[in-house]
Tab-separated table of C-alpha atoms in Angstrom:
chain	number	residue	atom	x	y	z
I	4	ASP	CA	72.432	7.747	49.679
I	5	ILE	CA	73.619	6.123	46.280
I	6	ILE	CA	71.398	8.424	44.402
I	7	TRP	CA	72.170	11.434	46.336
I	8	ARG	CA	76.030	10.868	46.119
I	9	PHE	CA	76.212	10.045	42.322
I	10	SER	CA	73.592	12.378	40.850
I	11	ASP	CA	75.166	15.001	38.670
I	12	GLY	CA	72.169	15.929	36.380
I	13	GLU	CA	73.623	14.250	33.445
I	14	ASP	CA	72.106	11.574	31.264
I	15	GLY	CA	75.410	9.575	31.036
I	16	ASP	CA	73.879	6.590	29.077
I	17	ASP	CA	71.771	8.672	26.772
I	18	ASN	CA	68.489	6.899	27.571
I	19	GLY	CA	66.405	9.922	28.108
I	20	TYR	CA	66.582	9.686	32.120
I	21	ALA	CA	69.219	11.667	33.906
I	22	ASP	CA	70.866	9.912	36.779
I	23	ASP	CA	68.635	6.779	36.578
I	24	ILE	CA	71.144	5.111	38.861
I	25	CYS	CA	68.514	3.072	41.115
I	26	GLY	CA	65.524	3.141	38.710
I	27	TRP	CA	62.951	5.847	37.948
I	28	ASP	CA	59.887	7.548	39.452
I	29	PHE	CA	57.212	7.945	36.615
I	30	LEU	CA	54.775	9.504	39.082
I	31	GLU	CA	56.941	12.445	39.933
I	32	ASP	CA	59.290	12.169	37.026
I	33	ASP	CA	62.540	12.052	38.964
I	34	ASN	CA	65.413	9.564	39.509
I	35	ASP	CA	64.259	8.695	43.176
I	36	PRO	CA	61.698	5.849	43.090
I	37	TRP	CA	61.554	5.692	46.935
I	38	ASP	CA	58.394	4.327	48.284
I	39	GLU	CA	56.844	7.259	50.163
I	40	THR	CA	53.690	5.850	51.341
I	41	ASP	CA	52.953	4.687	54.934
I	42	GLY	CA	51.547	1.356	53.491
I	43	GLY	CA	54.842	0.494	52.083
I	44	HIS	CA	53.323	-1.509	49.283
I	45	GLY	CA	56.212	-1.418	46.844
I	46	THR	CA	58.798	-2.224	49.458
I	47	ALA	CA	56.784	-5.221	50.751
I	48	GLY	CA	56.681	-6.485	47.182
I	49	GLY	CA	60.484	-6.259	47.004
I	50	ILE	CA	60.772	-8.114	50.338
I	51	TRP	CA	58.504	-10.933	49.225
I	52	SER	CA	60.236	-11.530	45.950
I	53	ALA	CA	63.849	-10.794	46.864
I	54	GLY	CA	64.266	-10.273	50.643
I	55	GLU	CA	67.486	-11.897	52.028
I	56	ALA	CA	67.804	-13.967	55.079
I	57	ASN	CA	68.294	-12.344	58.431
I	58	ASN	CA	67.207	-8.983	56.979
I	59	GLY	CA	65.167	-7.988	60.041
I	60	ASN	CA	61.992	-8.525	58.090
I	61	GLY	CA	61.205	-11.931	59.279
I	62	MET	CA	60.973	-13.499	55.822
I	63	VAL	CA	63.110	-14.632	53.017
I	64	GLY	CA	62.000	-13.747	49.464
I	65	THR	CA	61.395	-16.334	46.930
I	66	CYS	CA	64.535	-15.215	45.002
I	67	PRO	CA	66.910	-13.732	47.548
I	68	ASN	CA	69.683	-13.391	45.234
I	69	ALA	CA	67.689	-11.399	42.650
I	70	MET	CA	68.658	-7.831	41.673
I	71	LEU	CA	65.774	-5.326	41.886
I	72	LEU	CA	65.103	-2.335	39.638
I	73	PRO	CA	62.843	0.011	41.493
I	74	VAL	CA	60.283	1.629	39.121
I	75	ARG	CA	57.611	3.937	40.873
I	76	VAL	CA	54.406	4.201	39.039
I	77	GLY	CA	51.814	5.395	41.676
I	78	TYR	CA	51.271	6.118	45.414
I	79	SER	CA	50.205	2.713	46.139
I	80	PHE	CA	48.675	-0.269	44.247
I	81	VAL	CA	46.267	1.781	42.418
I	82	VAL	CA	47.732	3.574	39.429
I	83	ASP	CA	47.176	5.229	35.999
I	84	VAL	CA	48.029	2.552	33.443
I	85	ASN	CA	49.948	5.042	31.167
I	86	ASP	CA	52.525	5.524	34.083
I	87	PHE	CA	52.728	1.754	34.363
I	88	ALA	CA	53.276	1.464	30.678
I	89	GLN	CA	56.133	3.898	30.701
I	90	GLY	CA	57.576	1.937	33.633
I	91	VAL	CA	57.390	-1.304	31.696
I	92	VAL	CA	59.280	0.211	28.712
I	93	PHE	CA	61.951	1.669	30.983
I	94	ALA	CA	62.406	-1.685	32.735
I	95	VAL	CA	62.610	-3.618	29.545
I	96	ASP	CA	65.077	-1.117	28.039
I	97	SER	CA	67.037	-1.290	31.166
I	98	GLY	CA	67.611	-4.927	30.969
I	99	ALA	CA	64.875	-6.354	33.448
I	100	TRP	CA	64.005	-10.031	32.784
I	101	VAL	CA	60.726	-9.856	34.689
I	102	VAL	CA	58.162	-7.064	35.432
I	103	GLN	CA	56.506	-7.485	38.683
I	104	ALA	CA	53.202	-5.538	38.701
I	105	ALA	CA	51.343	-5.976	41.960
I	106	LEU	CA	48.951	-3.020	41.004
I	107	VAL	CA	45.589	-2.174	39.696
I	108	GLY	CA	44.837	0.484	36.996
I	109	VAL	CA	42.154	2.967	37.215
I	110	ASN	CA	41.878	2.944	33.455
I	111	ASN	CA	42.892	0.825	30.589
I	112	THR	CA	44.615	2.311	27.515
I	113	ALA	CA	46.212	1.245	24.399
I	114	PHE	CA	49.408	2.387	25.731
I	115	ALA	CA	49.534	-0.234	28.322
I	116	GLN	CA	48.873	-2.947	25.909
I	117	SER	CA	51.511	-1.745	23.687
I	118	ALA	CA	54.025	-1.668	26.320
I	119	ILE	CA	53.110	-5.171	27.425
I	120	ASP	CA	53.365	-6.275	23.722
I	121	TYR	CA	56.942	-4.512	23.605
I	122	ALA	CA	57.988	-6.610	26.643
I	123	TYR	CA	56.654	-9.718	25.265
I	124	SER	CA	58.584	-9.035	21.948
I	125	ARG	CA	61.801	-8.761	24.063
I	126	GLY	CA	61.222	-11.941	25.936
I	127	VAL	CA	60.315	-10.183	29.219
I	128	ALA	CA	57.443	-11.619	31.424
I	129	VAL	CA	54.973	-9.146	32.865
I	130	ILE	CA	53.581	-10.798	36.008
I	131	ALA	CA	50.399	-8.786	37.039
I	132	SER	CA	48.047	-8.852	39.848
I	133	ALA	CA	44.436	-10.223	39.376
I	134	GLY	CA	43.238	-7.682	41.872
I	135	VAL	CA	41.878	-7.382	45.275
I	136	GLY	CA	38.022	-7.141	44.710
I	137	GLY	CA	37.361	-10.781	45.817
I	138	SER	CA	35.314	-11.229	42.578
I	139	ALA	CA	35.473	-12.272	39.074
I	140	GLN	CA	35.939	-8.843	37.749
I	141	ASN	CA	38.632	-8.088	35.187
I	142	ASP	CA	41.217	-5.530	36.337
I	143	TYR	CA	43.846	-3.879	34.161
I	144	PRO	CA	46.718	-4.348	33.310
I	145	ALA	CA	46.266	-7.966	34.405
I	146	ALA	CA	43.478	-8.418	31.996
I	147	CYS	CA	45.623	-7.170	28.989
I	148	GLU	CA	46.757	-9.669	26.584
I	149	ARG	CA	50.170	-11.419	26.913
I	150	THR	CA	50.422	-10.835	30.719
I	151	ILE	CA	50.773	-13.565	33.265
I	152	GLN	CA	47.749	-12.911	35.614
I	153	VAL	CA	48.376	-14.303	39.263
I	154	ASN	CA	45.792	-14.627	42.064
I	155	ALA	CA	46.273	-15.986	45.507
I	156	VAL	CA	45.464	-19.206	47.227
I	157	GLN	CA	45.914	-20.105	50.927
I	158	LYS	CA	45.917	-23.172	53.095
I	159	TYR	CA	42.517	-23.550	54.693
I	160	VAL	CA	42.668	-23.264	58.480
I	161	GLY	CA	39.328	-24.174	60.328
I	162	SER	CA	38.715	-22.999	63.718
I	163	GLY	CA	37.498	-26.457	64.819
I	164	THR	CA	33.856	-25.359	65.029
I	165	THR	CA	31.228	-27.590	63.862
I	166	GLY	CA	30.936	-27.500	59.899
I	167	GLU	CA	34.453	-26.555	59.340
I	168	GLU	CA	36.053	-29.814	60.377
I	169	GLN	CA	34.997	-31.534	57.295
I	170	PHE	CA	37.210	-29.633	55.033
I	171	PRO	CA	40.746	-31.116	54.794
I	172	PRO	CA	43.839	-28.856	54.940
I	173	SER	CA	44.311	-27.646	51.329
I	174	TYR	CA	45.784	-24.922	49.107
I	175	LEU	CA	42.600	-25.041	46.940
I	176	TYR	CA	41.020	-22.129	48.829
I	177	LEU	CA	41.253	-18.588	47.159
I	178	GLY	CA	42.648	-15.806	49.333
I	179	GLY	CA	39.918	-13.533	50.731
I	180	GLN	CA	41.239	-10.466	48.945
I	181	THR	CA	41.885	-11.850	45.423
I	182	ASN	CA	40.026	-11.853	42.181
I	183	TYR	CA	39.584	-14.877	40.170
I	184	GLY	CA	38.263	-15.814	36.663
I	185	ALA	CA	38.989	-17.389	33.433
I	186	ARG	CA	41.870	-14.918	32.595
I	187	ASN	CA	43.762	-16.220	35.526
I	188	THR	CA	47.043	-17.849	34.592
I	189	VAL	CA	48.624	-18.704	37.894
I	190	CYS	CA	47.572	-19.405	41.387
I	191	ALA	CA	50.402	-18.897	44.192
I	192	PRO	CA	50.262	-19.125	47.966
I	193	SER	CA	49.942	-15.790	49.855
I	194	ASP	CA	48.528	-14.312	52.913
I	195	GLY	CA	45.089	-13.877	51.080
I	196	HIS	CA	46.112	-11.147	48.702
I	197	SER	CA	47.147	-11.036	45.088
I	198	SER	CA	50.185	-8.714	45.734
I	199	GLY	CA	52.118	-11.391	47.625
I	200	ALA	CA	51.337	-14.043	45.129
I	201	VAL	CA	52.455	-11.820	42.249
I	202	ALA	CA	55.733	-11.144	44.097
I	203	ARG	CA	56.413	-14.787	44.836
I	204	SER	CA	55.456	-15.710	41.050
I	205	ALA	CA	57.803	-12.986	39.616
I	206	ALA	CA	60.719	-14.201	41.687
I	207	LEU	CA	60.021	-17.791	40.809
I	208	MET	CA	59.999	-16.619	37.042
I	209	ARG	CA	63.288	-14.834	37.499
I	210	ASN	CA	64.758	-17.948	38.835
I	211	CYS	CA	63.546	-19.974	35.866
I	212	VAL	CA	64.874	-17.304	33.377
I	213	GLY	CA	68.181	-17.245	35.294
I	214	SER	CA	68.702	-21.073	35.162
I	215	MET	CA	68.028	-21.045	31.475
I	216	SER	CA	70.395	-18.049	30.536
């Protein structure tokens, strides 16, 4: 509603993006970054990181007072890293403190690394998903230099059958849909997938940055 009401076709701040009132869509190159997929991956990420209490979604984000800048770079969590790179540059130039990238690229380009380097030079953290393959493979952009790669851990819940009772309750178990490996920087609790872990880690980083500013 805000975009529809206040868009006038003008680039009022001369940043190259007309009517970027609520972020930008680098997939369709317009000012409406609405999450159009049935899966709602981007929307879910926003809830995990910044959902407010009593919002009807049944959960509170790690940083419920955070301000979000929606930047759409793909249909779901699989993207062209060049679109991701454009989104990073836009977010940094728009004043973002943290880039939450719960996504995996179908490619790897120098542009993606340059965008992450640019964010790093401006003091902006890029929190990226380790991927959802359940293996030690390297996915991009998480495997790029100067990203904070995150995967998921979850509390072990045994069914009580013989053999499982020997394991104590612990958060040392990897989520079933998360990648792992030497490039991983942070492990965060999630429901088995890296996307939730990225959202919660990005929100925590935003809290830390806010407390230092």
